[in-house]
PDB file of C-alpha atoms in Angstrom:
ATOM      1  CA  MET A   1      67.409 173.851 136.113  1.00 47.00           C
ATOM      2  CA  THR A   2      64.253 171.991 137.199  1.00 48.00           C
ATOM      3  CA  GLN A   3      64.136 168.284 137.961  1.00 44.00           C
ATOM      4  CA  ALA A   4      62.011 167.620 134.874  1.00 44.00           C
ATOM      5  CA  ALA A   5      64.540 169.423 132.681  1.00 44.00           C
ATOM      6  CA  GLU A   6      67.417 167.463 134.214  1.00 40.00           C
ATOM      7  CA  THR A   7      65.584 164.195 133.601  1.00 40.00           C
ATOM      8  CA  SER A   8      64.959 165.196 129.985  1.00 43.00           C
ATOM      9  CA  VAL A   9      68.611 166.065 129.452  1.00 40.00           C
ATOM     10  CA  ASP A  10      69.775 162.803 131.042  1.00 40.00           C
ATOM     11  CA  SER A  11      67.382 160.662 129.025  1.00 43.00           C
ATOM     12  CA  ALA A  12      68.261 162.246 125.672  1.00 49.00           C
ATOM     13  CA  PRO A  13      71.742 160.639 125.418  1.00 51.00           C
ATOM     14  CA  LYS A  14      70.250 157.300 126.451  1.00 48.00           C
ATOM     15  CA  ARG A  15      67.641 157.469 123.682  1.00 54.00           C
ATOM     16  CA  SER A  16      70.288 158.497 121.184  1.00 60.00           C
ATOM     17  CA  SER A  17      72.577 155.651 122.253  1.00 57.00           C
ATOM     18  CA  ARG A  18      69.697 153.186 122.041  1.00 57.00           C
ATOM     19  CA  ARG A  19      68.821 154.328 118.513  1.00 65.00           C
ATOM     20  CA  THR A  20      72.463 154.044 117.493  1.00 67.00           C
ATOM     21  CA  ASN A  21      72.713 150.498 118.840  1.00 62.00           C
ATOM     22  CA  TRP A  22      69.524 149.475 117.035  1.00 63.00           C
ATOM     23  CA  ALA A  23      70.796 151.022 113.799  1.00 68.00           C
ATOM     24  CA  ARG A  24      74.094 149.145 114.081  1.00 69.00           C
ATOM     25  CA  GLY A  25      72.271 145.921 114.888  1.00 66.00           C
ATOM     26  CA  PHE A  26      69.970 146.303 111.894  1.00 72.00           C
ATOM     27  CA  TYR A  27      72.970 146.999 109.677  1.00 70.00           C
ATOM     28  CA  ARG A  28      74.716 143.821 110.873  1.00 73.00           C
ATOM     29  CA  PHE A  29      71.514 141.859 110.332  1.00 73.00           C
ATOM     30  CA  ARG A  30      70.888 142.981 106.762  1.00 75.00           C
ATOM     31  CA  GLN A  31      74.550 142.467 105.861  1.00 76.00           C
ATOM     32  CA  ASN A  32      73.944 138.715 106.206  1.00 78.00           C
ATOM     33  CA  PRO A  33      71.748 137.543 103.302  1.00 84.00           C
ATOM     34  CA  LEU A  34      70.978 134.252 105.048  1.00 85.00           C
ATOM     35  CA  SER A  35      69.545 136.132 108.046  1.00 84.00           C
ATOM     36  CA  VAL A  36      67.345 138.223 105.768  1.00 87.00           C
ATOM     37  CA  ALA A  37      66.213 135.076 103.962  1.00 89.00           C
ATOM     38  CA  GLY A  38      65.415 133.496 107.321  1.00 88.00           C
ATOM     39  CA  LEU A  39      63.364 136.508 108.368  1.00 89.00           C
ATOM     40  CA  ILE A  40      61.413 136.461 105.100  1.00 92.00           C
ATOM     41  CA  GLY A  41      60.854 132.720 105.450  1.00 91.00           C
ATOM     42  CA  VAL A  42      59.621 133.036 109.037  1.00 91.00           C
ATOM     43  CA  VAL A  43      57.241 135.861 108.125  1.00 92.00           C
ATOM     44  CA  CYS A  44      55.817 133.818 105.245  1.00 91.00           C
ATOM     45  CA  LEU A  45      55.458 130.731 107.443  1.00 90.00           C
ATOM     46  CA  LEU A  46      53.685 132.695 110.168  1.00 90.00           C
ATOM     47  CA  PHE A  47      51.337 134.153 107.563  1.00 91.00           C
ATOM     48  CA  ILE A  48      50.551 130.649 106.315  1.00 88.00           C
ATOM     49  CA  ALA A  49      50.060 129.436 109.882  1.00 87.00           C
ATOM     50  CA  ALA A  50      47.599 132.253 110.550  1.00 86.00           C
ATOM     51  CA  PHE A  51      45.619 132.005 107.304  1.00 86.00           C
ATOM     52  CA  GLY A  52      46.435 128.511 105.996  1.00 81.00           C
ATOM     53  CA  PRO A  53      42.915 127.060 106.323  1.00 82.00           C
ATOM     54  CA  GLN A  54      41.477 130.093 104.526  1.00 85.00           C
ATOM     55  CA  LEU A  55      44.069 129.800 101.727  1.00 84.00           C
ATOM     56  CA  ALA A  56      43.497 126.066 101.173  1.00 83.00           C
ATOM     57  CA  PRO A  57      41.983 125.396  97.726  1.00 85.00           C
ATOM     58  CA  TYR A  58      40.014 122.430  99.090  1.00 83.00           C
ATOM     59  CA  PRO A  59      38.799 123.430 102.569  1.00 82.00           C
ATOM     60  CA  GLU A  60      36.316 120.561 102.620  1.00 81.00           C
ATOM     61  CA  HIS A  61      39.254 118.147 102.770  1.00 78.00           C
ATOM     62  CA  LEU A  62      40.358 119.743 106.026  1.00 79.00           C
ATOM     63  CA  ALA A  63      37.009 118.773 107.537  1.00 75.00           C
ATOM     64  CA  GLY A  64      37.598 115.123 106.659  1.00 73.00           C
ATOM     65  CA  GLU A  65      35.838 114.840 103.299  1.00 75.00           C
ATOM     66  CA  ILE A  66      37.287 112.090 101.087  1.00 76.00           C
ATOM     67  CA  ASN A  67      37.146 111.453  97.348  1.00 77.00           C
ATOM     68  CA  VAL A  68      38.319 107.953  96.540  1.00 78.00           C
ATOM     69  CA  ALA A  69      38.076 108.617  92.800  1.00 77.00           C
ATOM     70  CA  ASP A  70      40.993 111.087  93.089  1.00 78.00           C
ATOM     71  CA  ARG A  71      43.237 108.997  95.344  1.00 81.00           C
ATOM     72  CA  PHE A  72      46.986 109.115  94.674  1.00 83.00           C
ATOM     73  CA  GLN A  73      46.799 111.733  91.958  1.00 84.00           C
ATOM     74  CA  PRO A  74      50.324 113.017  91.156  1.00 87.00           C
ATOM     75  CA  PRO A  75      51.123 116.752  91.371  1.00 87.00           C
ATOM     76  CA  SER A  76      49.295 118.650  88.651  1.00 86.00           C
ATOM     77  CA  ALA A  77      47.648 121.978  87.892  1.00 86.00           C
ATOM     78  CA  GLU A  78      44.535 120.808  89.747  1.00 84.00           C
ATOM     79  CA  PHE A  79      46.329 119.300  92.742  1.00 83.00           C
ATOM     80  CA  TRP A  80      49.636 121.135  93.182  1.00 87.00           C
ATOM     81  CA  PHE A  81      51.047 118.644  95.689  1.00 87.00           C
ATOM     82  CA  GLY A  82      49.000 115.667  94.514  1.00 85.00           C
ATOM     83  CA  THR A  83      46.459 113.743  96.584  1.00 85.00           C
ATOM     84  CA  ASN A  84      46.778 111.157  99.356  1.00 84.00           C
ATOM     85  CA  GLU A  85      45.309 107.681  99.839  1.00 83.00           C
ATOM     86  CA  VAL A  86      41.764 109.005 100.362  1.00 82.00           C
ATOM     87  CA  GLY A  87      41.836 111.619  97.615  1.00 82.00           C
ATOM     88  CA  GLN A  88      42.515 114.648  99.808  1.00 85.00           C
ATOM     89  CA  ASP A  89      44.565 117.533  98.437  1.00 86.00           C
ATOM     90  CA  VAL A  90      48.043 117.392  99.994  1.00 87.00           C
ATOM     91  CA  PHE A  91      48.630 121.113  99.373  1.00 89.00           C
ATOM     92  CA  SER A  92      45.557 122.025 101.442  1.00 87.00           C
ATOM     93  CA  LEU A  93      46.652 119.681 104.234  1.00 89.00           C
ATOM     94  CA  VAL A  94      50.184 121.139 104.285  1.00 90.00           C
ATOM     95  CA  LEU A  95      48.812 124.683 104.517  1.00 90.00           C
ATOM     96  CA  ALA A  96      46.495 123.758 107.382  1.00 87.00           C
ATOM     97  CA  GLY A  97      49.210 121.680 109.073  1.00 87.00           C
ATOM     98  CA  ALA A  98      51.396 124.773 109.383  1.00 88.00           C
ATOM     99  CA  GLN A  99      48.936 126.165 111.920  1.00 86.00           C
ATOM    100  CA  VAL A 100      49.378 123.201 114.237  1.00 86.00           C
ATOM    101  CA  SER A 101      53.085 122.511 113.704  1.00 87.00           C
ATOM    102  CA  LEU A 102      54.397 126.090 113.752  1.00 89.00           C
ATOM    103  CA  LEU A 103      52.167 127.525 116.451  1.00 89.00           C
ATOM    104  CA  SER A 104      52.668 124.458 118.656  1.00 89.00           C
ATOM    105  CA  GLY A 105      56.444 124.735 118.304  1.00 90.00           C
ATOM    106  CA  ILE A 106      56.352 128.436 119.186  1.00 92.00           C
ATOM    107  CA  ALA A 107      54.054 127.764 122.152  1.00 93.00           C
ATOM    108  CA  VAL A 108      56.451 125.087 123.440  1.00 93.00           C
ATOM    109  CA  ILE A 109      59.387 127.501 123.390  1.00 93.00           C
ATOM    110  CA  ILE A 110      57.424 130.337 125.024  1.00 94.00           C
ATOM    111  CA  LEU A 111      56.241 128.102 127.862  1.00 94.00           C
ATOM    112  CA  ALA A 112      59.667 126.511 128.327  1.00 94.00           C
ATOM    113  CA  THR A 113      61.274 129.969 128.358  1.00 93.00           C
ATOM    114  CA  LEU A 114      58.932 131.203 131.076  1.00 93.00           C
ATOM    115  CA  ILE A 115      59.512 128.155 133.273  1.00 93.00           C
ATOM    116  CA  GLY A 116      63.257 127.951 132.730  1.00 92.00           C
ATOM    117  CA  THR A 117      63.948 131.681 133.030  1.00 91.00           C
ATOM    118  CA  VAL A 118      62.036 132.004 136.300  1.00 91.00           C
ATOM    119  CA  ILE A 119      63.884 129.030 137.814  1.00 91.00           C
ATOM    120  CA  GLY A 120      67.268 130.200 136.504  1.00 90.00           C
ATOM    121  CA  VAL A 121      66.821 133.780 137.709  1.00 89.00           C
ATOM    122  CA  ILE A 122      65.735 132.679 141.190  1.00 89.00           C
ATOM    123  CA  ALA A 123      68.629 130.230 141.468  1.00 87.00           C
ATOM    124  CA  GLY A 124      71.259 132.652 140.178  1.00 85.00           C
ATOM    125  CA  TYR A 125      70.120 135.709 142.113  1.00 83.00           C
ATOM    126  CA  PHE A 126      69.357 134.267 145.536  1.00 84.00           C
ATOM    127  CA  GLY A 127      71.944 131.474 145.445  1.00 77.00           C
ATOM    128  CA  SER A 128      72.727 129.464 148.585  1.00 81.00           C
ATOM    129  CA  TRP A 129      70.628 126.352 149.280  1.00 86.00           C
ATOM    130  CA  LEU A 130      67.893 127.486 146.886  1.00 86.00           C
ATOM    131  CA  ASP A 131      70.370 127.535 144.010  1.00 85.00           C
ATOM    132  CA  GLU A 132      71.651 124.101 144.997  1.00 88.00           C
ATOM    133  CA  ILE A 133      68.184 122.528 145.070  1.00 91.00           C
ATOM    134  CA  LEU A 134      66.956 124.098 141.822  1.00 90.00           C
ATOM    135  CA  MET A 135      70.130 123.331 139.877  1.00 89.00           C
ATOM    136  CA  ARG A 136      70.342 119.735 141.079  1.00 90.00           C
ATOM    137  CA  PHE A 137      66.743 119.241 139.993  1.00 90.00           C
ATOM    138  CA  THR A 138      67.609 120.828 136.648  1.00 89.00           C
ATOM    139  CA  ASP A 139      70.586 118.499 136.271  1.00 88.00           C
ATOM    140  CA  LEU A 140      68.307 115.561 137.024  1.00 88.00           C
ATOM    141  CA  ILE A 141      65.954 116.539 134.201  1.00 87.00           C
ATOM    142  CA  LEU A 142      68.902 117.060 131.850  1.00 85.00           C
ATOM    143  CA  THR A 143      70.093 113.492 132.423  1.00 86.00           C
ATOM    144  CA  LEU A 144      66.892 112.227 130.793  1.00 83.00           C
ATOM    145  CA  PRO A 145      66.608 112.296 126.970  1.00 82.00           C
ATOM    146  CA  GLY A 146      64.287 115.198 126.213  1.00 81.00           C
ATOM    147  CA  LEU A 147      62.163 113.483 123.574  1.00 81.00           C
ATOM    148  CA  ILE A 148      61.796 110.315 125.665  1.00 85.00           C
ATOM    149  CA  LEU A 149      60.712 112.390 128.673  1.00 86.00           C
ATOM    150  CA  ALA A 150      58.220 114.316 126.522  1.00 86.00           C
ATOM    151  CA  MET A 151      56.860 111.039 125.146  1.00 85.00           C
ATOM    152  CA  ALA A 152      56.332 109.687 128.653  1.00 86.00           C
ATOM    153  CA  ILE A 153      54.579 112.845 129.843  1.00 86.00           C
ATOM    154  CA  ALA A 154      52.419 113.096 126.714  1.00 83.00           C
ATOM    155  CA  ALA A 155      51.452 109.430 126.942  1.00 81.00           C
ATOM    156  CA  GLY A 156      50.411 109.932 130.570  1.00 82.00           C
ATOM    157  CA  LEU A 157      48.408 113.089 129.858  1.00 81.00           C
ATOM    158  CA  GLY A 158      46.696 111.738 126.756  1.00 77.00           C
ATOM    159  CA  PRO A 159      46.841 112.702 123.069  1.00 77.00           C
ATOM    160  CA  SER A 160      45.892 116.343 122.502  1.00 80.00           C
ATOM    161  CA  ILE A 161      47.590 119.499 121.309  1.00 84.00           C
ATOM    162  CA  PRO A 162      47.666 121.247 124.752  1.00 87.00           C
ATOM    163  CA  ASN A 163      49.037 118.096 126.413  1.00 87.00           C
ATOM    164  CA  MET A 164      51.696 117.749 123.714  1.00 87.00           C
ATOM    165  CA  ILE A 165      52.784 121.380 124.184  1.00 90.00           C
ATOM    166  CA  LEU A 166      52.926 120.976 127.969  1.00 91.00           C
ATOM    167  CA  ALA A 167      54.882 117.721 127.726  1.00 90.00           C
ATOM    168  CA  LEU A 168      57.516 119.202 125.414  1.00 91.00           C
ATOM    169  CA  ALA A 169      57.824 122.378 127.499  1.00 91.00           C
ATOM    170  CA  LEU A 170      58.364 120.360 130.681  1.00 90.00           C
ATOM    171  CA  ALA A 171      61.206 118.539 128.947  1.00 89.00           C
ATOM    172  CA  TRP A 172      62.650 121.684 127.324  1.00 90.00           C
ATOM    173  CA  TRP A 173      62.983 124.235 130.152  1.00 90.00           C
ATOM    174  CA  PRO A 174      66.311 123.076 131.753  1.00 91.00           C
ATOM    175  CA  GLY A 175      68.390 124.592 128.945  1.00 89.00           C
ATOM    176  CA  PHE A 176      66.817 127.996 129.527  1.00 91.00           C
ATOM    177  CA  ALA A 177      67.231 127.629 133.289  1.00 91.00           C
ATOM    178  CA  ARG A 178      70.976 126.980 133.097  1.00 90.00           C
ATOM    179  CA  MET A 179      71.528 129.793 130.602  1.00 89.00           C
ATOM    180  CA  ALA A 180      69.476 132.282 132.659  1.00 89.00           C
ATOM    181  CA  ARG A 181      71.334 131.311 135.840  1.00 89.00           C
ATOM    182  CA  GLY A 182      74.719 131.870 134.196  1.00 87.00           C
ATOM    183  CA  GLU A 183      73.676 135.254 132.825  1.00 86.00           C
ATOM    184  CA  VAL A 184      72.300 136.327 136.212  1.00 86.00           C
ATOM    185  CA  LEU A 185      75.494 135.311 138.014  1.00 85.00           C
ATOM    186  CA  SER A 186      77.537 137.328 135.520  1.00 84.00           C
ATOM    187  CA  THR A 187      75.278 140.389 135.676  1.00 81.00           C
ATOM    188  CA  ASN A 188      74.929 140.237 139.453  1.00 77.00           C
ATOM    189  CA  ALA A 189      78.686 140.740 139.807  1.00 75.00           C
ATOM    190  CA  GLU A 190      78.673 144.008 137.831  1.00 75.00           C
ATOM    191  CA  LEU A 191      79.499 147.265 139.606  1.00 79.00           C
ATOM    192  CA  TYR A 192      76.195 148.958 138.763  1.00 77.00           C
ATOM    193  CA  VAL A 193      74.283 146.165 140.484  1.00 77.00           C
ATOM    194  CA  THR A 194      76.528 146.471 143.548  1.00 75.00           C
ATOM    195  CA  ALA A 195      76.001 150.243 143.529  1.00 82.00           C
ATOM    196  CA  ALA A 196      72.235 149.851 143.298  1.00 77.00           C
ATOM    197  CA  ARG A 197      72.253 147.426 146.190  1.00 75.00           C
ATOM    198  CA  ALA A 198      74.436 149.810 148.237  1.00 79.00           C
ATOM    199  CA  GLN A 199      71.924 152.610 147.623  1.00 79.00           C
ATOM    200  CA  GLY A 200      69.205 150.504 149.207  1.00 75.00           C
ATOM    201  CA  ALA A 201      67.467 149.164 146.095  1.00 72.00           C
ATOM    202  CA  GLY A 202      65.280 146.143 146.817  1.00 73.00           C
ATOM    203  CA  ASN A 203      65.514 142.763 145.156  1.00 73.00           C
ATOM    204  CA  MET A 204      62.522 143.381 142.904  1.00 81.00           C
ATOM    205  CA  ARG A 205      63.922 146.688 141.654  1.00 81.00           C
ATOM    206  CA  ILE A 206      67.353 145.191 140.988  1.00 79.00           C
ATOM    207  CA  LEU A 207      65.813 142.264 139.127  1.00 81.00           C
ATOM    208  CA  THR A 208      63.467 144.336 136.978  1.00 79.00           C
ATOM    209  CA  ARG A 209      65.759 147.314 136.314  1.00 80.00           C
ATOM    210  CA  HIS A 210      69.216 145.729 136.102  1.00 79.00           C
ATOM    211  CA  ILE A 211      69.157 141.926 135.879  1.00 82.00           C
ATOM    212  CA  LEU A 212      66.284 141.014 133.543  1.00 83.00           C
ATOM    213  CA  PRO A 213      66.979 143.660 130.847  1.00 81.00           C
ATOM    214  CA  ASN A 214      70.554 142.398 130.546  1.00 80.00           C
ATOM    215  CA  ILE A 215      69.643 138.724 130.118  1.00 83.00           C
ATOM    216  CA  THR A 216      66.863 139.320 127.575  1.00 84.00           C
ATOM    217  CA  SER A 217      69.130 139.270 124.514  1.00 82.00           C
ATOM    218  CA  PRO A 218      70.614 135.777 124.958  1.00 86.00           C
ATOM    219  CA  VAL A 219      67.173 134.424 125.874  1.00 87.00           C
ATOM    220  CA  ILE A 220      65.677 135.810 122.646  1.00 87.00           C
ATOM    221  CA  VAL A 221      68.510 134.342 120.590  1.00 86.00           C
ATOM    222  CA  LYS A 222      68.090 130.911 122.175  1.00 89.00           C
ATOM    223  CA  MET A 223      64.322 131.052 121.640  1.00 89.00           C
ATOM    224  CA  SER A 224      64.720 131.806 117.939  1.00 87.00           C
ATOM    225  CA  LEU A 225      67.220 128.964 117.516  1.00 86.00           C
ATOM    226  CA  ASP A 226      65.124 126.460 119.483  1.00 90.00           C
ATOM    227  CA  VAL A 227      61.828 127.015 117.647  1.00 90.00           C
ATOM    228  CA  GLY A 228      63.019 124.941 114.691  1.00 88.00           C
ATOM    229  CA  PHE A 229      63.960 122.032 116.933  1.00 89.00           C
ATOM    230  CA  ALA A 230      60.627 122.334 118.751  1.00 91.00           C
ATOM    231  CA  ILE A 231      58.840 121.998 115.399  1.00 90.00           C
ATOM    232  CA  ILE A 232      60.785 118.784 114.794  1.00 90.00           C
ATOM    233  CA  ALA A 233      59.814 117.548 118.277  1.00 89.00           C
ATOM    234  CA  VAL A 234      56.135 118.301 117.624  1.00 89.00           C
ATOM    235  CA  ALA A 235      56.339 116.432 114.325  1.00 87.00           C
ATOM    236  CA  SER A 236      58.133 113.534 116.041  1.00 86.00           C
ATOM    237  CA  LEU A 237      55.378 113.080 118.611  1.00 85.00           C
ATOM    238  CA  GLY A 238      52.777 113.265 115.855  1.00 82.00           C
ATOM    239  CA  PHE A 239      54.747 110.743 113.798  1.00 83.00           C
ATOM    240  CA  ILE A 240      54.673 108.098 116.537  1.00 81.00           C
ATOM    241  CA  GLY A 241      51.034 108.813 117.408  1.00 77.00           C
ATOM    242  CA  ILE A 242      51.504 110.373 120.849  1.00 78.00           C
ATOM    243  CA  GLY A 243      50.909 114.011 119.912  1.00 71.00           C
ATOM    244  CA  VAL A 244      48.368 115.092 117.341  1.00 74.00           C
ATOM    245  CA  ARG A 245      46.146 112.329 115.993  1.00 72.00           C
ATOM    246  CA  PRO A 246      44.546 111.994 112.548  1.00 69.00           C
ATOM    247  CA  PRO A 247      42.492 113.469 110.957  1.00 73.00           C
ATOM    248  CA  THR A 248      43.988 116.703 112.353  1.00 76.00           C
ATOM    249  CA  PRO A 249      46.366 117.967 109.638  1.00 82.00           C
ATOM    250  CA  GLU A 250      49.879 118.119 111.075  1.00 83.00           C
ATOM    251  CA  TRP A 251      53.156 117.579 109.264  1.00 87.00           C
ATOM    252  CA  GLY A 252      54.388 114.758 111.489  1.00 85.00           C
ATOM    253  CA  VAL A 253      51.050 112.940 111.272  1.00 84.00           C
ATOM    254  CA  MET A 254      51.076 113.312 107.485  1.00 86.00           C
ATOM    255  CA  LEU A 255      54.557 111.778 107.337  1.00 85.00           C
ATOM    256  CA  SER A 256      53.460 108.907 109.566  1.00 84.00           C
ATOM    257  CA  VAL A 257      50.430 108.096 107.407  1.00 83.00           C
ATOM    258  CA  SER A 258      52.294 108.464 104.104  1.00 84.00           C
ATOM    259  CA  ARG A 259      55.355 106.363 104.967  1.00 82.00           C
ATOM    260  CA  THR A 260      53.577 103.229 103.706  1.00 80.00           C
ATOM    261  CA  ASN A 261      53.046 104.918 100.334  1.00 80.00           C
ATOM    262  CA  LEU A 262      56.760 105.259  99.575  1.00 79.00           C
ATOM    263  CA  PRO A 263      58.371 105.142  97.103  1.00 82.00           C
ATOM    264  CA  HIS A 264      55.539 104.891  94.568  1.00 85.00           C
ATOM    265  CA  TYR A 265      53.491 107.853  95.871  1.00 84.00           C
ATOM    266  CA  TRP A 266      56.414 109.974  97.003  1.00 87.00           C
ATOM    267  CA  TRP A 267      54.533 113.283  96.956  1.00 85.00           C
ATOM    268  CA  THR A 268      52.438 112.330 100.002  1.00 86.00           C
ATOM    269  CA  ALA A 269      55.600 112.410 102.145  1.00 87.00           C
ATOM    270  CA  ILE A 270      58.014 114.726 100.356  1.00 89.00           C
ATOM    271  CA  PHE A 271      55.935 117.902 100.693  1.00 90.00           C
ATOM    272  CA  PRO A 272      55.192 117.655 104.466  1.00 89.00           C
ATOM    273  CA  GLY A 273      58.846 116.753 105.004  1.00 89.00           C
ATOM    274  CA  PHE A 274      59.998 119.731 102.952  1.00 91.00           C
ATOM    275  CA  ALA A 275      57.696 122.008 104.983  1.00 91.00           C
ATOM    276  CA  ILE A 276      59.433 120.845 108.180  1.00 91.00           C
ATOM    277  CA  PHE A 277      62.853 121.320 106.582  1.00 92.00           C
ATOM    278  CA  LEU A 278      62.027 124.828 105.375  1.00 91.00           C
ATOM    279  CA  SER A 279      60.648 125.865 108.773  1.00 91.00           C
ATOM    280  CA  VAL A 280      63.693 124.647 110.696  1.00 91.00           C
ATOM    281  CA  LEU A 281      66.078 126.246 108.194  1.00 92.00           C
ATOM    282  CA  SER A 282      64.268 129.602 108.313  1.00 91.00           C
ATOM    283  CA  PHE A 283      64.260 129.799 112.105  1.00 91.00           C
ATOM    284  CA  ASN A 284      67.923 128.769 112.289  1.00 89.00           C
ATOM    285  CA  PHE A 285      68.918 131.477 109.794  1.00 89.00           C
ATOM    286  CA  LEU A 286      66.877 134.023 111.743  1.00 88.00           C
ATOM    287  CA  GLY A 287      68.446 132.909 115.021  1.00 85.00           C
ATOM    288  CA  ASP A 288      71.945 133.305 113.598  1.00 82.00           C
ATOM    289  CA  GLY A 289      71.066 136.827 112.468  1.00 82.00           C
ATOM    290  CA  LEU A 290      69.682 137.775 115.863  1.00 83.00           C
ATOM    291  CA  ARG A 291      72.834 136.440 117.507  1.00 80.00           C
ATOM    292  CA  ASP A 292      74.882 138.745 115.296  1.00 75.00           C
ATOM    293  CA  VAL A 293      72.671 141.674 116.325  1.00 76.00           C
ATOM    294  CA  PHE A 294      72.691 141.055 120.065  1.00 73.00           C
ATOM    295  CA  ASP A 295      76.216 139.641 120.394  1.00 64.00           C
ATOM    296  CA  PRO A 296      78.578 140.847 117.633  1.00 51.00           C
ATOM    297  CA  ARG A 297      81.468 138.988 119.308  1.00 53.00           C
ATOM    298  CA  ALA A 298      79.795 135.674 118.391  1.00 48.00           C
ATOM    299  CA  ARG A 299      79.808 136.520 114.707  1.00 47.00           C
ATOM    300  CA  ARG A 300      81.778 134.051 112.653  1.00 46.00           C
TER     301      ARG A 300
END
């Protein structure tokens, strides 16, 4: 039998096993109606984030146009979510705000994951004094309240969307670092890693072929669960005026501006707040479903 034929025969069971695992994971996922609802909600929210400005019935309001004659109109067939203090359509602002709030929250988690995973993998794999230095620095960051640290960094960098994302990511990465380090320490003690090292495999090969593929699942689960909290953090910075500033439509900014209108003009605050609630709930449901797929032992 040729080498190519042997490779084909060896890879066939692996592909079959992989397909079986994916099929079982998909079955576990769709057995949980809340996970399916979370997935549908996330897909709809991402669609709104991508095309919200184009779907807005009053796109001129997104550019800052005001109409004082229509100020504080209650929800109606013309203005589904009512109007705010300057006559802008709240529904249009909520649709456009999804682009900033959702995409900023996702960007925060992606950046924090990259930073934290790199630090955690280096610390867990190489160990020794490097592990001690990186983990003590991580512990130092963890002693500081995350939102307070992000506020300080954002205030120093200045109010803008990129600065807000960077500030939150720099306060968010320690959780990913500690999780990645623990997963690497556990995987590094497995027999197949020891066998690969005994056969002369280099550090890069062991990391890319054995370590990283086995820590991907818990990282993905944590990312999906943390996106909702990142959206809240983005809205929090916008609410206190450190993140996004008016007139940029963002859910936290809309809540900050509309808080003086309560309780008489409740619709100016209730709809942005409900958008935040729905986003966090959808991502949490999706994260729970992914945890069931990747780690059936964690299923409750």
